[in-house]
Coordinates of C-alpha atoms in Angstrom, one line a residue:
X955 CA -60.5 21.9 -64.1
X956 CA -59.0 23.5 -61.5
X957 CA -59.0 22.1 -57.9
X958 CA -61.0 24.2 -55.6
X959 CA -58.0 23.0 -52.8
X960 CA -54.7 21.8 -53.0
X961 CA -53.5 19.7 -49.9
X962 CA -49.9 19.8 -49.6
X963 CA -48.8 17.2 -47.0
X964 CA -44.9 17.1 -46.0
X965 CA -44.2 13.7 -45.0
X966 CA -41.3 12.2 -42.9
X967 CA -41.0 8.6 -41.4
X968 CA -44.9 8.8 -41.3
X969 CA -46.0 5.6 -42.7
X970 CA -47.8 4.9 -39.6
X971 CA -49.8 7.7 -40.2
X972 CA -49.5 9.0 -43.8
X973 CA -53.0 6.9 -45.0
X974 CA -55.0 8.3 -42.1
X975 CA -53.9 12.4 -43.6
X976 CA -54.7 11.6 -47.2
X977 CA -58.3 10.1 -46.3
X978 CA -59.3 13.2 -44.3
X979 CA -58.3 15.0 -47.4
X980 CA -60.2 12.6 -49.8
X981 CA -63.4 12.9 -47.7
X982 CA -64.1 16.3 -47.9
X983 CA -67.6 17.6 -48.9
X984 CA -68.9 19.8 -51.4
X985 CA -65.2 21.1 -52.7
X986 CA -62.6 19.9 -55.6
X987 CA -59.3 18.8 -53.8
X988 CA -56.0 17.5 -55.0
X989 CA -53.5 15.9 -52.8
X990 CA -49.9 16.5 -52.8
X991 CA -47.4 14.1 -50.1
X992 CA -44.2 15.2 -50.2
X993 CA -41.7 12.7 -49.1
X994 CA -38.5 14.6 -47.1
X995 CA -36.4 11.9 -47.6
X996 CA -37.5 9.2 -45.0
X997 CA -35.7 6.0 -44.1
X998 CA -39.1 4.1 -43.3
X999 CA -42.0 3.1 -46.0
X1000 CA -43.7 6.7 -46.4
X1001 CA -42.7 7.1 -50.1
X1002 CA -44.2 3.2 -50.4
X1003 CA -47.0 3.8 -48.6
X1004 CA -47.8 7.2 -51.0
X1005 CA -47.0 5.6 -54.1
X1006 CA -50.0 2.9 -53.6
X1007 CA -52.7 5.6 -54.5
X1008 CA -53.3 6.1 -57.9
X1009 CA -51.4 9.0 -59.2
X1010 CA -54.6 11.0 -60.6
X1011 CA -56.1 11.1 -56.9
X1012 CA -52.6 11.5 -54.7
X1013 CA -49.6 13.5 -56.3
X1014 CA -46.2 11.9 -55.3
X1015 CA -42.7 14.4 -54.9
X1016 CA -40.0 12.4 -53.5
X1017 CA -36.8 14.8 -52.3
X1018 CA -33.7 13.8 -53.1
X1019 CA -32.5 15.5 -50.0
X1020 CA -34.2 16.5 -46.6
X1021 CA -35.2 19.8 -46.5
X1022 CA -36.8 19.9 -43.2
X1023 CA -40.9 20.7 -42.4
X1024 CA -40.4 24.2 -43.9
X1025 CA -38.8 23.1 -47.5
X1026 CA -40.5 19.9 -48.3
X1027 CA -44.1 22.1 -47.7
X1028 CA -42.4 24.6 -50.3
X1029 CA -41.9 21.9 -52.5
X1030 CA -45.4 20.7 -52.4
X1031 CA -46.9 25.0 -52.5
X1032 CA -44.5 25.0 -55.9
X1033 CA -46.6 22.0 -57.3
X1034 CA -49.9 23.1 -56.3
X1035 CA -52.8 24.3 -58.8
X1036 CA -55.5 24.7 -56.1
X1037 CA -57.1 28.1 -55.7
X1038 CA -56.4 27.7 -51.7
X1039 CA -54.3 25.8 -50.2
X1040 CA -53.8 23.7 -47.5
X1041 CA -50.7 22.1 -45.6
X1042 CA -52.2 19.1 -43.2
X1043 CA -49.1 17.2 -41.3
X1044 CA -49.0 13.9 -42.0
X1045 CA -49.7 12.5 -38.1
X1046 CA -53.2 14.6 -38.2
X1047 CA -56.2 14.6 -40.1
X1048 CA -59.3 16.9 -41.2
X1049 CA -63.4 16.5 -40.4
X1050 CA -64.9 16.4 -43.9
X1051 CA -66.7 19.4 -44.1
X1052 CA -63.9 21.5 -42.7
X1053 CA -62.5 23.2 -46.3
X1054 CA -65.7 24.1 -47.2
X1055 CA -66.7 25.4 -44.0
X1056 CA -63.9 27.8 -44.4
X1057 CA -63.4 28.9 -48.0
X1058 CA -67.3 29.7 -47.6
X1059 CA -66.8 32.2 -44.9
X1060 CA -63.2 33.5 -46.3
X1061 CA -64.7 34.2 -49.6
X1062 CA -68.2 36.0 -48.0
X1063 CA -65.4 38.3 -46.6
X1064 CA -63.1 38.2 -49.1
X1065 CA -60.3 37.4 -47.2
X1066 CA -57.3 35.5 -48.7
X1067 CA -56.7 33.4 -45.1
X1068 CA -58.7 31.2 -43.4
X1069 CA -58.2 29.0 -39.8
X1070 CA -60.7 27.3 -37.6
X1071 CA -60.8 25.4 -34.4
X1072 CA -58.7 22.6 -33.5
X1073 CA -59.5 18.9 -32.3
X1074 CA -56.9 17.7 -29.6
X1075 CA -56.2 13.7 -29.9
X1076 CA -54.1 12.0 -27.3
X1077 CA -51.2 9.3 -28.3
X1078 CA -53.8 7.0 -27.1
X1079 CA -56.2 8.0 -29.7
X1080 CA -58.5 9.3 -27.1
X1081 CA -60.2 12.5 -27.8
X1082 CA -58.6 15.1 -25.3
X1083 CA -60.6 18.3 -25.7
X1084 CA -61.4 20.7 -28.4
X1085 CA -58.1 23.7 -28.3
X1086 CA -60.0 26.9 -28.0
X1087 CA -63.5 27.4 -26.6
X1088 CA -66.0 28.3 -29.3
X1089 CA -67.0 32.0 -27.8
X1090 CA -63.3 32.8 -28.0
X1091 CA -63.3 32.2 -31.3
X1092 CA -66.4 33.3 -32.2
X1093 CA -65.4 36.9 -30.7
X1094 CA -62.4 37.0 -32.5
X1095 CA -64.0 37.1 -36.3
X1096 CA -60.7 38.0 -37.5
X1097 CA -57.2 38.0 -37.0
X1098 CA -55.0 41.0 -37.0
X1099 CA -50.9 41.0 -37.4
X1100 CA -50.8 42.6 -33.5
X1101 CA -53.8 40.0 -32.1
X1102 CA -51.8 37.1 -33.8
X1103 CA -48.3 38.0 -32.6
X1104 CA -49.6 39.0 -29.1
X1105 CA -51.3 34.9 -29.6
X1106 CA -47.8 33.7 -30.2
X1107 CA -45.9 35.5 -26.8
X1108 CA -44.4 32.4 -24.6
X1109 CA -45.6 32.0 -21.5
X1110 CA -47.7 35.0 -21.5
X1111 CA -50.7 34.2 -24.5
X1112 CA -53.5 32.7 -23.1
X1113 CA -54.3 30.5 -26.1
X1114 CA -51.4 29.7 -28.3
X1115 CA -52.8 31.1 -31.9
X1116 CA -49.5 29.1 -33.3
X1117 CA -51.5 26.0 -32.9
X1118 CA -54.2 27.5 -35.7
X1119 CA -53.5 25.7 -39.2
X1120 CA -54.6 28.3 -41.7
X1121 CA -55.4 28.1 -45.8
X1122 CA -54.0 30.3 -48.1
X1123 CA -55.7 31.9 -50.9
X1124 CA -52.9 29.9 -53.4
X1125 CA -52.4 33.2 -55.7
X1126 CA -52.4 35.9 -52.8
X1127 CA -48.7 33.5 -51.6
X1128 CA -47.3 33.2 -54.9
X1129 CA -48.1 37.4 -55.8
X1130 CA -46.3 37.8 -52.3
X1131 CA -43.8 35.3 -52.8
X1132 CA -44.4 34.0 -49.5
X1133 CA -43.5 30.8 -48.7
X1134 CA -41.9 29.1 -45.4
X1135 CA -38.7 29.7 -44.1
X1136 CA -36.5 26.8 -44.7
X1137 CA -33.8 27.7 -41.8
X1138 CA -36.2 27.1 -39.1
X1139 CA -37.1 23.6 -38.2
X1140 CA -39.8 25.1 -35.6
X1141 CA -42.0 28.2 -35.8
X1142 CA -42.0 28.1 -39.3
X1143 CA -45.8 28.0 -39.3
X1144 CA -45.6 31.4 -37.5
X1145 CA -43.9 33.5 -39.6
X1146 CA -45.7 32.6 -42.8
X1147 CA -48.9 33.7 -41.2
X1148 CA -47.3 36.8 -40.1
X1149 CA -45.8 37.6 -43.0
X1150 CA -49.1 36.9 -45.5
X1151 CA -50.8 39.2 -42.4
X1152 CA -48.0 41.9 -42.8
X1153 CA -48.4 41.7 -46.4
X1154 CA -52.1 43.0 -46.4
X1155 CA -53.4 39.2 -46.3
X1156 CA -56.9 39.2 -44.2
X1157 CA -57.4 36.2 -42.1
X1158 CA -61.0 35.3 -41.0
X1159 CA -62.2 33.1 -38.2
X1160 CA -64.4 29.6 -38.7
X1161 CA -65.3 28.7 -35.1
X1162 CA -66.0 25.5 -36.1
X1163 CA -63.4 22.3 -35.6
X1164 CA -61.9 21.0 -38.7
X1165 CA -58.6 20.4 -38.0
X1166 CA -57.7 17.3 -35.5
X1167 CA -54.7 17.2 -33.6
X1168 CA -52.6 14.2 -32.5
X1169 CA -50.3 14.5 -29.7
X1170 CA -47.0 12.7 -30.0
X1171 CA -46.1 12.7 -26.4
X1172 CA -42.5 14.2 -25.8
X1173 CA -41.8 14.2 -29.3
X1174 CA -41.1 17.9 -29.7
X1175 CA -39.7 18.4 -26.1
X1176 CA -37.0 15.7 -26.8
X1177 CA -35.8 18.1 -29.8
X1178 CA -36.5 20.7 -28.6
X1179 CA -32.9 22.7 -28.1
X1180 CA -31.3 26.5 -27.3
X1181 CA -30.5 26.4 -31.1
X1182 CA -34.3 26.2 -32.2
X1183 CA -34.9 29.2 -29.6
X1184 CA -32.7 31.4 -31.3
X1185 CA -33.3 30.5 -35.1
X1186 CA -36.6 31.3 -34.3
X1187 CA -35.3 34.9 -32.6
X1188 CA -33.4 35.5 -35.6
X1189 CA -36.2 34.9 -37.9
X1190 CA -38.2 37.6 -36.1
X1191 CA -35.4 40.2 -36.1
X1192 CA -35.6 39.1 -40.1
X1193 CA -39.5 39.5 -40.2
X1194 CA -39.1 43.0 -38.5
X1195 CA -36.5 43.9 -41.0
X1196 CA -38.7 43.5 -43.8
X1197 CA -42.6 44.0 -42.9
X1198 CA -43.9 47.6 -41.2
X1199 CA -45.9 47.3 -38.5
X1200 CA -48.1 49.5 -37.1
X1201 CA -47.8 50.8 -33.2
X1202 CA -50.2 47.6 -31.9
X1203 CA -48.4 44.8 -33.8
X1204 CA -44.7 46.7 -32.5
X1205 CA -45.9 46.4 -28.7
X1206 CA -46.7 42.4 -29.5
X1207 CA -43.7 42.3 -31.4
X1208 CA -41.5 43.2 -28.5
X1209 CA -43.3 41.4 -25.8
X1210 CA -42.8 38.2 -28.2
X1211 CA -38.8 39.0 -28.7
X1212 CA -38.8 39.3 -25.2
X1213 CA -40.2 35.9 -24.2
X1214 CA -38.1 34.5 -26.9
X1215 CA -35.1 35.7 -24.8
X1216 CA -36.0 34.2 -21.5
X1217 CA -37.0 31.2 -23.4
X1218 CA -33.6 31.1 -24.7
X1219 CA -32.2 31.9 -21.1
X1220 CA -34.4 29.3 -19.6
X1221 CA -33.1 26.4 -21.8
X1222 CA -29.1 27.7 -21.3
X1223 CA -29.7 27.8 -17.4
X1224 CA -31.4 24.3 -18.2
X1225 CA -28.5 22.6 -20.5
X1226 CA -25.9 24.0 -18.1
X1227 CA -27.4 22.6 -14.8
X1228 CA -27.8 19.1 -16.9
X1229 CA -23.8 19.3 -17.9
X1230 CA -23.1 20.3 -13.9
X1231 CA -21.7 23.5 -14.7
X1232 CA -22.4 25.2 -11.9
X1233 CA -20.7 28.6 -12.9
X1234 CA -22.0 28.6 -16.2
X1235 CA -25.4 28.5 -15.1
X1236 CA -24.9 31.5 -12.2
X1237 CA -23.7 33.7 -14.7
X1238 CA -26.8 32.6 -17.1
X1239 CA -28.8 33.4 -13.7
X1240 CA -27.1 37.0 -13.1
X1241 CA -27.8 37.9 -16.6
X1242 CA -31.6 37.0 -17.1
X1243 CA -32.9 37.1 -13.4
X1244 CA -36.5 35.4 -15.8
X1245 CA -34.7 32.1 -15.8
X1246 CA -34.5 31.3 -12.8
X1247 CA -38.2 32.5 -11.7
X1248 CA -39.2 29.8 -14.7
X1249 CA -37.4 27.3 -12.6
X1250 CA -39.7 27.3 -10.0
X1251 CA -41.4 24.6 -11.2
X1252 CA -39.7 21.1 -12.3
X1253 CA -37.7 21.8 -14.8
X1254 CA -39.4 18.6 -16.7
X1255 CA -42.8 20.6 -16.1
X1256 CA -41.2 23.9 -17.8
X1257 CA -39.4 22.2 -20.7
X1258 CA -42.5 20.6 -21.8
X1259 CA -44.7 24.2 -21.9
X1260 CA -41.9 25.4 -23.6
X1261 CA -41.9 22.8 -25.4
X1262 CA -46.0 23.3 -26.2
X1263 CA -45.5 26.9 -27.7
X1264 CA -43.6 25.6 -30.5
X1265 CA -45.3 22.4 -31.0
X1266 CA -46.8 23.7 -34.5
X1267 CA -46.3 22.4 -37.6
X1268 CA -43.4 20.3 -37.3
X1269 CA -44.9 16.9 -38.5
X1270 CA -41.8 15.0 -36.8

C-alpha cells in the first residue's frame, strides 16, 4: 500500500542525532509513513547508525559523493512513494501528531503544501520558546508567493517564514519537476517553496507546533561566507527568470534582492576589516552606505542575525 508520507531525511556527520529524527518519524499517529535517510557521504557512523533499522521500517541511500543539503534531499524525493512528503533534518525531530494534523487541513482545502509552527530547542536541550505566536499564524490561513517572499526579506521580516518546514503534496513536485537547487548550500529551502508557490502550489497554515527545532549554536554563522550571500542572489535572479509574478510578489521580490545586496555588502565590509584592509573596506563603505549603518552594532551581534535568516534547512 502506498505510504500516506514519505520522510526523506538528508543526513551528514549526524550520528549523534540521526536516531532521535527517525523516532519522531516512527511515532506519528493515525498516518502510513516510510522513512528514507540519506547518507551525504559522512566521515562519522551516520550510514552505521541507519543501517541498524530493519530495512522494511527505514530506507537506506548511501551517496557515493557529497552532494550537499540540496542534492542528498533530491535523492531521497527521487525514492519516495508517499503521497506527501516530508524532508525532517537529521538534528530535529517531529511531535507525533504533527503529519496528520497537517495533511488533514491541506486536504479540507485542497491545497498541495502544508507548514505549521515551530518548536525552538537550545543546544542544551532546553526548550527555548515556540517560533511564531499562535494568532500570527492563525491569521495568516494561507501563504501567498508575495506574503512568503516579503517573510524571507533580511533584516526587514518580522518573523522569518524561511524557518517554516513545509510538506509537499509528493505528485504536485514531480508534475512540476520541482525539486531543490543543488548549487546553493543555504536557502535552498526557500526557493523550493517559492517555486511550488509560483507554480500554482497552495500552501495552507496548521497553527499548531509539530516541527521541533534544535539550535546548533554558531554552527551556521561559522560557515556562513560572502559566497553563500550571492549564490543565494543568483538563485533569485534564476527564480525571477523563470516564474511570473504578479505586482505584490514583484514589490517583495525587490525588497528581498535588495537586502540580499546589503547582506552581501555587510559581509565584504566584514571580511575586509578582519583581513586589515582598510582601503578595501572604505571603498565597500562608499559603494553601499547600508553596510556600514549594519555596523552599528558588534559586528559579532550582526553576523549572527545574518546568520539567523539563512539558518533553514541546512542540517550541518
Amino acid at each position: 500500500m502506498q505510504p500516506d508520507v514519505s520522510f526523506v531525511i538528508a543526513a551528514y556527520n549526524a550520528e549523534a542525532t540521526l536516531d532521535r529524527a527517525i523516532a519522531g518519524a516512527m511515532a506519528q499517529r493515525d498516518v502510513s509513513v516510510e522513512i528514507i535517510v540519506v547518507d551525504d557521504r559522512s566521515s562519522d557512523r551516520t550510514l552505521d547508525v541507519a543501517r541498524a533499522y530493519p530495512e522494511d521500517i527505514v530506507k537506506v541511500a548511501a551517496l557515493p559523493a557529497n552532494r550537499g543539503p540540496g542534492g542528498a534531499r533530491n535523492a531521497g524525493l527521487d525514492l519516495a512513494s508517499g503521497r506527501w512528503v516530508a524532508v525532517l533534518d537529521s538534528d530535529d525531530a517531529v511531535l507525533p501528531g504533527r503529519l496528520a494534523a497537517m495533511i488533514a487541513r491541506a486536504e479540507k482545502a485542497g491545497a498541495e503544501i502544508a507548514v505549521d509552527n515551530v518548536q525552538v530547542v537550545r543546544e542544551d536541550g532546553t526548550p527555548d520558546d515556540i517560533m511564531f505566536p499562535a494568532t500570527y499564524l492563525e491569521a495568516l490561513g494561507e501563504i501567498s508567493l508575495a506574503g512568503y517572499i516579503a517573510g524571507n526579506v533580511v533584516f526587514e521580516s518580522r518573523f522569518n517564514l524561511g524557518y517554516l518546514k513545509p510538506i509537499f503534496l509528493r505528485r504536485f513536485l514531480d508534475e512540476n519537476q520541482l525539486r531543490y537547487d543543488e548549487t546553493l548550500r543555504i536557502g535552498e529551502d526557500y526557493i523550493l517553496l517559492a517555486s511550488a508557490l509560483a507554480k500554482g502550489g497552495r500552501c495552507v497554515v496548521e497553527p499548531t507546533t509539530g516541527y521541533v527545532y534544535h539550535i546548533r549554536t554558531g554552527s551556521i554563522s561559522r560557515v556562513l561566507e560572502l559566497h553563500h550571500v550571492e549564490a543565494m542572489a543568483k538563485a533569485d535572479a534564476a527564480f525571477a527568470a523563470s516564474h511570473s509574478m504578479d505586482d505584490s510578489a514583484r514589490t517583495a521580490f525587490a525588497r528581498r534582492s535588495r537586502s540580499l545586496r546589503k547582506a552581501a555588502s555587510f559581509l565584504s565590509l566584514v571580511q575586509h576589516i578582519k583581513a586589515r584592509a582598510p582601503l578595501k573596506a572604505i571603498r565597500t563603505a562608499l559603494s553601499d552606505p547600508a553596510a556600514v549603518r549594519h555596523m552599528s552594532m558588534p559586528i559579532a551581534v550582526r553576523l549572527r542575525r545574518v546568520a539567523a535568516q539563512f539558518a533553514v534547512g541546512t542540517g550541518r
